XYZ file of C-alpha atoms in Angstrom:
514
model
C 24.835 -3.949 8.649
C 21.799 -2.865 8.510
C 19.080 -3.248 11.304
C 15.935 -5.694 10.755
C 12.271 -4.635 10.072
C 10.395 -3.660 12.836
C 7.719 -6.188 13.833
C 3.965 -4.516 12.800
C 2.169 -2.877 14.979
C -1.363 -4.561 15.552
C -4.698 -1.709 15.626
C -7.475 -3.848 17.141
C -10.676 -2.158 16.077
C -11.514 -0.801 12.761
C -14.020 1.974 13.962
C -13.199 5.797 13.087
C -9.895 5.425 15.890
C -8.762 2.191 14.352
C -9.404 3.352 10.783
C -8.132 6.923 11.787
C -4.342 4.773 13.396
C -4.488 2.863 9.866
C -4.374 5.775 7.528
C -1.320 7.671 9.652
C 0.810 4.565 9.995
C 0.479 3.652 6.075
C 0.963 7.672 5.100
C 4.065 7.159 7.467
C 4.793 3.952 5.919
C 4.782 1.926 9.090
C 4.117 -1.693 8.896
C 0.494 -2.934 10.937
C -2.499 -5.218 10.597
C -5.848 -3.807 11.176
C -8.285 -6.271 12.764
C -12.002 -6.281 13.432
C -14.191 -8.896 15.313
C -17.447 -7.349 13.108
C -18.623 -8.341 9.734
C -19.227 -5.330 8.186
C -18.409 -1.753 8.936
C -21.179 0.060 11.267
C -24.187 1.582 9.457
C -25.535 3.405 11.834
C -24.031 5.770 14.225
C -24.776 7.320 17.462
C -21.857 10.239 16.204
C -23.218 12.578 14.445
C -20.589 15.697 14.414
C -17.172 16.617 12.855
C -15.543 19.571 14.564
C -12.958 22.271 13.285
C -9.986 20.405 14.734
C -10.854 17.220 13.272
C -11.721 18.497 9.702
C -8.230 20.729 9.865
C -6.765 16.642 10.380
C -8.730 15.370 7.564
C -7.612 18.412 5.325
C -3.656 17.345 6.139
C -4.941 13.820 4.697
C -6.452 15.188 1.694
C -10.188 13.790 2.998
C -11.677 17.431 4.261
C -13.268 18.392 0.688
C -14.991 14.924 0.528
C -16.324 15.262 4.402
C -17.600 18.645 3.682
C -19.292 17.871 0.458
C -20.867 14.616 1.873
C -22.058 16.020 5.192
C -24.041 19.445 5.986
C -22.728 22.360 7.566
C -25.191 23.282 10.596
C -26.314 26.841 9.950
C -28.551 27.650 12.978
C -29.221 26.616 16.504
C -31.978 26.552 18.035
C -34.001 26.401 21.841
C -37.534 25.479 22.203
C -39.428 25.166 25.145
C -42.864 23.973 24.748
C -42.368 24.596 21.204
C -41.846 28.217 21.239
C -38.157 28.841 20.164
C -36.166 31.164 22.445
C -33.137 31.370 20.289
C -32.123 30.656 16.999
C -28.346 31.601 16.574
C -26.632 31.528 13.061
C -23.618 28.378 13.644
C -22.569 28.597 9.866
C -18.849 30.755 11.086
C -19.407 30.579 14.457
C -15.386 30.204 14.400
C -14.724 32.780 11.893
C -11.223 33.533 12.471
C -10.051 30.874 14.793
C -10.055 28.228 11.910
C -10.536 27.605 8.136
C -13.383 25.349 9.172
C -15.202 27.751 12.039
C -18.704 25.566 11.472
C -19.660 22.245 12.957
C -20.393 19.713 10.345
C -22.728 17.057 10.567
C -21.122 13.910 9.348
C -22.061 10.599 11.241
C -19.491 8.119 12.090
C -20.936 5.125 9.365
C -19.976 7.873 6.553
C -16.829 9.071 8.444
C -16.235 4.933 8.652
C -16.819 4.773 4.556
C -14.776 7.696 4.070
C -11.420 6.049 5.569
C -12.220 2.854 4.190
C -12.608 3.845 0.813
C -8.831 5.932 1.365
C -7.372 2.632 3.002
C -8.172 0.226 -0.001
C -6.949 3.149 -2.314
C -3.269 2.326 -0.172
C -3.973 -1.141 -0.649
C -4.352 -1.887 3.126
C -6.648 -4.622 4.444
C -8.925 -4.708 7.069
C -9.315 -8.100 8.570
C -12.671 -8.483 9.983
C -14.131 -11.397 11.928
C -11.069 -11.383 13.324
C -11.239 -11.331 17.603
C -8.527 -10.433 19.751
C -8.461 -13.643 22.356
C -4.967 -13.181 24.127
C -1.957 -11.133 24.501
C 1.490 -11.288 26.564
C 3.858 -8.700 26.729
C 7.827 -8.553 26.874
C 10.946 -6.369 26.397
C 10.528 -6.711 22.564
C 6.481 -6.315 21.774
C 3.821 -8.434 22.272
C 2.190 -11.830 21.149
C -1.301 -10.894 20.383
C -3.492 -14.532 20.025
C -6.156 -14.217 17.531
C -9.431 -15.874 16.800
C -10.554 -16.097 13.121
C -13.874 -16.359 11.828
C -13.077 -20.481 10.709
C -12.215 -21.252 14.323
C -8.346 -21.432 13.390
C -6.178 -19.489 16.553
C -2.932 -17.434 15.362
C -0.293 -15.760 17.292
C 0.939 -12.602 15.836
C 4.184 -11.197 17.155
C 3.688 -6.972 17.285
C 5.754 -4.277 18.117
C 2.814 -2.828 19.812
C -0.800 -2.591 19.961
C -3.399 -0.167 19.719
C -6.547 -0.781 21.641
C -9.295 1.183 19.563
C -11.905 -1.688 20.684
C -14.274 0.466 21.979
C -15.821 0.952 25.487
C -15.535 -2.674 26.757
C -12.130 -3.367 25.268
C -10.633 -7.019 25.044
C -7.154 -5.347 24.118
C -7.893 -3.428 27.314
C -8.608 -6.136 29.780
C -5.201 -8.383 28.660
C -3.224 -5.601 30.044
C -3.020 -4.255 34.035
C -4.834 -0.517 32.972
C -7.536 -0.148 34.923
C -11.112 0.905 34.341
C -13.950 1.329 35.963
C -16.642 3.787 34.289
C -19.647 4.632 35.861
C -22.908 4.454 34.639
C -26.194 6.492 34.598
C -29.178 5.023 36.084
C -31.111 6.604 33.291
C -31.910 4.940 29.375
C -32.157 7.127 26.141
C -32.960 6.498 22.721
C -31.763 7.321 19.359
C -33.737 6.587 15.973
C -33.627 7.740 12.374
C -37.467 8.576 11.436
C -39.109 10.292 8.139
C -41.910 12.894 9.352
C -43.026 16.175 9.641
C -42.078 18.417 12.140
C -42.671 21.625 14.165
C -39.004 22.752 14.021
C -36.526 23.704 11.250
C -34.687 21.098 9.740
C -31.780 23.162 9.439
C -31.220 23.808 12.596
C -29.794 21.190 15.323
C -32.867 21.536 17.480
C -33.063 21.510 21.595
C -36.475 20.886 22.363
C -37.656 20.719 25.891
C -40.297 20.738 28.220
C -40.484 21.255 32.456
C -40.378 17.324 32.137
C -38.605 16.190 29.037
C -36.078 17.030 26.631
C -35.355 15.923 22.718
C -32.653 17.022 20.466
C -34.153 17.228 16.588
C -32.161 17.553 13.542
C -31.498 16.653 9.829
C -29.034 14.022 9.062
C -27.107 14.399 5.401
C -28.917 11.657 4.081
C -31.811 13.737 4.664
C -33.499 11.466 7.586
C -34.684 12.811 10.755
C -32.022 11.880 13.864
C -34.473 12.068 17.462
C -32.017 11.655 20.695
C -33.188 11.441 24.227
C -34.486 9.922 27.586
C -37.220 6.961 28.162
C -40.112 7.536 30.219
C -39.605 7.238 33.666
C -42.426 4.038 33.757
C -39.890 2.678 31.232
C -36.484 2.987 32.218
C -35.811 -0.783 33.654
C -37.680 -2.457 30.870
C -36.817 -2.747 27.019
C -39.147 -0.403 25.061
C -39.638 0.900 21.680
C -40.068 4.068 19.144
C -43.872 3.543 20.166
C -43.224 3.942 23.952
C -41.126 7.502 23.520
C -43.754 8.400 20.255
C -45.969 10.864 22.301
C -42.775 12.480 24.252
C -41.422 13.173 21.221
C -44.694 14.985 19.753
C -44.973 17.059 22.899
C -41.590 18.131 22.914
C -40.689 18.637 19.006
C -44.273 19.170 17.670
C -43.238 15.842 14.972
C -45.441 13.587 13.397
C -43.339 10.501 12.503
C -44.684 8.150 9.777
C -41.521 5.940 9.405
C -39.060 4.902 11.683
C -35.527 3.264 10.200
C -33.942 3.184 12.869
C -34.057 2.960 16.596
C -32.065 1.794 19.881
C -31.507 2.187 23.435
C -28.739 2.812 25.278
C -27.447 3.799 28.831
C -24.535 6.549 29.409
C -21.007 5.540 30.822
C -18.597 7.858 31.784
C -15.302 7.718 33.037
C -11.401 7.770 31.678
C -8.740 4.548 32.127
C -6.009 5.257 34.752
C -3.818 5.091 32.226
C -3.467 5.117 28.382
C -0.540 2.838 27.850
C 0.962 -0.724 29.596
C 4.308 -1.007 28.502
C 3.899 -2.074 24.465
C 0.039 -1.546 24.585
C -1.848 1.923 24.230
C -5.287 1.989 24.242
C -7.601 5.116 22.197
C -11.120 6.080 21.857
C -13.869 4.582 23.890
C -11.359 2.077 25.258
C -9.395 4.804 27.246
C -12.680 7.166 27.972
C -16.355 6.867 27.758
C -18.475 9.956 28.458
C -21.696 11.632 27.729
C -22.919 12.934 24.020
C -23.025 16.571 25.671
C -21.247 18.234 22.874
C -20.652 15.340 20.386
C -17.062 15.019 21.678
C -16.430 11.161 21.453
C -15.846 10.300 17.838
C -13.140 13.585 17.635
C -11.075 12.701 20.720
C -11.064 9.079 19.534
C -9.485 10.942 16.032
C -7.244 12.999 17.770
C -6.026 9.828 20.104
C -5.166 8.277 16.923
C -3.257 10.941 15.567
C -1.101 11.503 18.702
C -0.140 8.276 19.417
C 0.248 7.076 15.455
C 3.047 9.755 14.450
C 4.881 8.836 17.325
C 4.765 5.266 16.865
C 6.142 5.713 13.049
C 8.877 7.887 14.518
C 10.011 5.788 17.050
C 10.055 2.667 15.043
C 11.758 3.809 11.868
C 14.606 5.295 14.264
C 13.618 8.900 14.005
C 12.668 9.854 17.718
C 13.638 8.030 20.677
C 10.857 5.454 22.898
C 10.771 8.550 25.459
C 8.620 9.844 23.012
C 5.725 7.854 23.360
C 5.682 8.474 27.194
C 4.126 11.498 25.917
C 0.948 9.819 24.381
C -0.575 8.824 27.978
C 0.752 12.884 29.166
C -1.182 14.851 26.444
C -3.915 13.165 25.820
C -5.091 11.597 29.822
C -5.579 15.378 31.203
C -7.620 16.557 28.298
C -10.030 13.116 28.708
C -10.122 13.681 32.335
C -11.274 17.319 31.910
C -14.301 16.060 29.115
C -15.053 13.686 30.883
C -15.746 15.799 34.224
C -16.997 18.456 32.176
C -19.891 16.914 30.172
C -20.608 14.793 33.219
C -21.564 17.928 35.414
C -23.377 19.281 32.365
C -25.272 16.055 31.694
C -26.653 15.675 35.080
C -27.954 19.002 35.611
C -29.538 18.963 31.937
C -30.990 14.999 32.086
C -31.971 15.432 35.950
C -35.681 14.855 36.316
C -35.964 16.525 39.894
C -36.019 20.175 41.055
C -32.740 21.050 39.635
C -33.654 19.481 36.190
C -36.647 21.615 35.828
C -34.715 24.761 37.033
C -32.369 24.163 34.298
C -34.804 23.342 31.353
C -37.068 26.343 32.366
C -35.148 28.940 34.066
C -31.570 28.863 32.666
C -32.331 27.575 29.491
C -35.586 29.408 28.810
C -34.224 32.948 30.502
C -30.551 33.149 30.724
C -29.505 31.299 27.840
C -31.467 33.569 25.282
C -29.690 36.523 26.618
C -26.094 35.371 26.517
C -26.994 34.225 22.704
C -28.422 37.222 21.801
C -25.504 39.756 22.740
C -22.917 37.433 21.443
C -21.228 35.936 24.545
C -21.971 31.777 23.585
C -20.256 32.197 20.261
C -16.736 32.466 20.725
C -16.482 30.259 24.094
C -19.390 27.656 22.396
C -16.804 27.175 19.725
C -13.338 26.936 21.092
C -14.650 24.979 24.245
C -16.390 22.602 21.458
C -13.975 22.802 18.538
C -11.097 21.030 19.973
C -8.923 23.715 18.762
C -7.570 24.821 22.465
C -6.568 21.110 22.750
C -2.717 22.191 24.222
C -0.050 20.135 25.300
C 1.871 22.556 27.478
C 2.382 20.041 30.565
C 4.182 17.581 28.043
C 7.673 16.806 28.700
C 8.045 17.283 25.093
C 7.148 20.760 25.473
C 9.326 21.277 27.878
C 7.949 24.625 29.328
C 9.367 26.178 25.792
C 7.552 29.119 25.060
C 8.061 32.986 24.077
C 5.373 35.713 24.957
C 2.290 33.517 24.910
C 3.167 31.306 22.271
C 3.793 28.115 23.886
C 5.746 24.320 22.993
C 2.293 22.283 22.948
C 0.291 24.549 21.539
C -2.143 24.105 18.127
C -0.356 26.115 15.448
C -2.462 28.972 15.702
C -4.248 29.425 12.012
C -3.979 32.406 10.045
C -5.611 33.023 6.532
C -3.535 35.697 4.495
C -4.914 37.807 1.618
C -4.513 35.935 -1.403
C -6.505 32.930 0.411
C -3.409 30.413 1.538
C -3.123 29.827 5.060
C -0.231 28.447 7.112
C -2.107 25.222 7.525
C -1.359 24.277 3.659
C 2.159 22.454 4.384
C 1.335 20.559 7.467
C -0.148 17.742 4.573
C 3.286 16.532 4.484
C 2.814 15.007 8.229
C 6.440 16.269 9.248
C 8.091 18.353 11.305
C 8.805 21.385 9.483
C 9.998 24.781 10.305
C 7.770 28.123 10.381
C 9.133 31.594 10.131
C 6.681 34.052 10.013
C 8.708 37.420 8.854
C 11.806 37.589 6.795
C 13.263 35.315 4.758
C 16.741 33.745 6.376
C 19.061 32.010 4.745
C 20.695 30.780 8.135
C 17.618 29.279 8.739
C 17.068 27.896 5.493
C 20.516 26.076 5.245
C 20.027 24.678 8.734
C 16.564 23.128 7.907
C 17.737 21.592 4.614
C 20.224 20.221 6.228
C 18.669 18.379 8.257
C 15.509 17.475 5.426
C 13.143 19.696 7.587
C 10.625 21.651 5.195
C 10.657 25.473 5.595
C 8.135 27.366 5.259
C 8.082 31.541 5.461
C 4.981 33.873 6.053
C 4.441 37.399 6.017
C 4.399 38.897 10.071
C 0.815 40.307 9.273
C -1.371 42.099 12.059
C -2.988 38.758 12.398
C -0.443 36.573 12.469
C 1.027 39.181 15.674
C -2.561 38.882 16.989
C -2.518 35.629 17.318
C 0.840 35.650 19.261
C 3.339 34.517 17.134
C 6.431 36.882 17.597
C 8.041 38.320 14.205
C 10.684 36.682 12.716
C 9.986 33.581 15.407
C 11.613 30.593 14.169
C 8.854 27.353 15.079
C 9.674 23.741 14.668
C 6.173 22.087 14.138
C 5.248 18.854 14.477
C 3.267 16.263 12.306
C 0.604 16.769 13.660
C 0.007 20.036 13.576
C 1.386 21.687 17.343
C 4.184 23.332 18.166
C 6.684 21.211 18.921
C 9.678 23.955 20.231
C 9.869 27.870 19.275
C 12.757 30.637 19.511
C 13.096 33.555 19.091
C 14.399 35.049 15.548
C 17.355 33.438 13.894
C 20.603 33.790 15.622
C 23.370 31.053 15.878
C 22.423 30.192 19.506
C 18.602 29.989 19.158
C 19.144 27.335 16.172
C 21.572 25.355 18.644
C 18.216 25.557 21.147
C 16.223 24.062 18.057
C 19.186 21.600 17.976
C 19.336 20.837 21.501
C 15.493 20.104 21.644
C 15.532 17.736 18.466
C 18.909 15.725 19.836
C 17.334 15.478 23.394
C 14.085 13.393 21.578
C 16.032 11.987 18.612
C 14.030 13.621 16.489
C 14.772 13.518 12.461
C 12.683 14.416 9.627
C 10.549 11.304 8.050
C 12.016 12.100 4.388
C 15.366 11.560 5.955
């Protein structure tokens, strides 16, 4: 007899998390509905940047080549103060080595928003919009979600579970016992898309800043001008305008705007949920953790929240890993929130303070210290993995399980190495599976054991870089969909397969083409 359909699960929010959910449950072919309580898709963003991590996700969709080509690579960074620039550092393969993708890429969230969109009605999914989230009750066997359509009628859909990617103030969020309580900075900043000439390079992402003030400057793809940062202090309690900010921004940047497209205020929250999941909800994005633009992290941890708790659903619901699995969403991706948020909190205070530290900051670090460490090479590697995402590691996860040989660890990113006829070992992970790695000689105990059990294998040469980069030779490493390690032994024998066994038995783990 065979076992009924599961019930759908319900994404509420059809912003980059919500579209990211959609695309990884349909590729995984698990049944959902996709609402929104907007019109139309944003366009306009506050998100600006794509990092290495999140482009290495969109390549395993098949979307990288279309982000790259639409957006623009940043080749240069540079620091003015009073409009003399103190460094100007080539960003272009600031990663080279660490990824495939070792640049930032400027891609705003309306045209990251298109981009899944467009891929969604190409899988013939539907985004419901005007469509509000109004209720929700929980039991043993999902949830009834109550839900508001744009006619007035009320519907209750019955879900398996529910994804919260409703942003910062999150109606999914507040049906459910999480609790959150962000902070908030006292002080208001603006955003606009102008058309102007300026002092700067347009091909650089420009810091411009002053003893007093401070204004990031740089080219959008669509060949506008994005401004970003703080009201005047005469200002900050009232609602103002591009014309309040207009002379800040000329004595900071050197620009002379002559159209503005685009401009709004905003205040900063920061701060992460206590938890990411309530029994048959989990909540992603802004609705788990709000925190400053210092580093344009929001947009990719929203992606990467997504990812990990998507696979996991489609496992868990089409009988191929057990529910202890998604205890592991909240474990892997809480810590890593906690420590960005934390992080670009201290960072933002010191750098938007407008009191003795502020000016230190803006004039001594930034206009003495800073130029140094950029000019003998010490920003590049740390500005890039700290920024990247790519030492995002899930070591602490009980799916781990404290696995690890040498220093390659269970919860790691599957380090990336290029060989010399251009493939990479980041080609197969398109199929969003587990699969097996073996970077050495080819086994056939290995082989018959993976086919077996429908696992892709995959064998690499043991190169100098691949040892660099700490994976043993011969290492036999069961990675998962999306992209980490999921458990590792050492070479091939009967008794390190039974480990492999053991691990994927333990979390009722089975391959999605089985």
């Amino acid at each position: 007899m065979t076992s009924p359909a599961p019930k759908p699960v319900l994404i509420a929010g059809a912003g980059p998390t919500g579209l990211m959910a959609a695309i990884w449950l349909s590729r995984l072919k698990t049944p959902f509905r996709i609402v929104d309580k907007h019109q139309f898709a944003a366009d306009t963003s506050r998100a600006t940047i794509l990092h290495a991590r999140t482009v290495e996700f969109y390549r395993m969709l098949g979307l990288s080549d279309t982000a790259i080509s639409e957006g623009r690579v940043i080749q240069y960074l540079s620091v003015y103060s009073d409009l003399k620039e103190l460094v100007r550092r080539e960003f272009g393969e600031i990663g080279a080595g660490k990824s495939k993708f070792p640049f930032v890429l400027m891609y705003p969230q309306d045209l990251n928003e298109q981009l899944m969109i467009k891929e969604l009605e190409k899988e013939g999914v539907n985004i419901e919009r005007e469509v509000e989230v109004t209720g929700l009750v929980q039991d043993d066997d999902g949830a009834t979600v109550s839900l508001k359509h744009k006619d007035g009628t009320e519907e209750k859909f019955e879900a398996s579970y529910v994804l919260g990617c409703d942003g910062g103030h999150s109606t999914v969020r507040q049906h459910t016992n999480i609790k959150n309580d962000p902070g908030t900075y006292t002080q208001r900043f603006f955003v606009a898309d102008v058309e102007g000439e300026v002092a700067v390079g347009l091909e650089n992402v420009n810091v411009c800043f002053t003893a007093n003030n401070f204004c990031l400057l740089f080219s959008m793809p669509n060949g506008r001008i994005r401004l970003a940062g703080w009201a005047p202090d005469e200002i900050v309690d009232t609602k103002f305008t591009y014309a309040d900010v207009e002379e800040n921004v000329k004595v900071t940047t050197g620009a002379n705007i002559t159209k503005v497209h685009w401009f709004s205020t905003y205040q900063v929250h920061h701060g992460a949920a206590q938890t990411f999941r309530d029994n048959k909800v989990f909540i992603c994005g802004d609705a788990a953790h709000v925190h400053s633009p210092v580093g344009g992290q929001g947009m990719n941890t929203g992606l990467g929240d997504a990812i990990n708790i998507t696979w996991k659903l489609a496992a868990v619901l089409s009988g191929r890993a057990t529910p202890e699995v998604l205890e592991t969403y909240h474990s892997e991706r809480k810590p890593f929130a906690d420590r960005l948020v934390n992080t670009t909190d201290k960072v933002f205070t010191i750098a938007t303070d407008k009191g003795l530290l502020g000016k230190a900051w803006r004039t001594v670090f930034m206009g003495n210290i800073v130029p140094l460490l950029f000019h003998f090479g010490f920003m590049d590697s740390f500005l890039f993995e700290t920024a990247s995402q790519v030492r995002i590691e899930y070591r602490s996860s009980a799916l781990s399980g404290n696995n690890r040989i040498s220093n390659l660890y269970a919860g790691d990113r599957l380090p990336w190495v290029q060989f010399e006829d251009g493939s990479d070992n980041f080609e197969p992970l398109n199929s969003l599976d587990w699969q097996i790695h073996v970077y050495g000689e080819k086994n056939d105990k290995v082989s018959e054991w993976a086919q077996e059990r429908k696992l892709g294998v995959h064998y690499f040469a043991s190169t100098q870089d691949v040892q660099a980069k700490g994976i043993p030779k011969d290492a036999v490493l069961l990675v998962r969909p999306d992209g980490y390690i999921g458990h590792v032994v050492e070479g091939s024998k009967v008794n390190n397969l039974s480990q492999l066994q053991e691990f994927m038995d333990k979390w009722g783990i089975k391959s999605f083409s089985s």
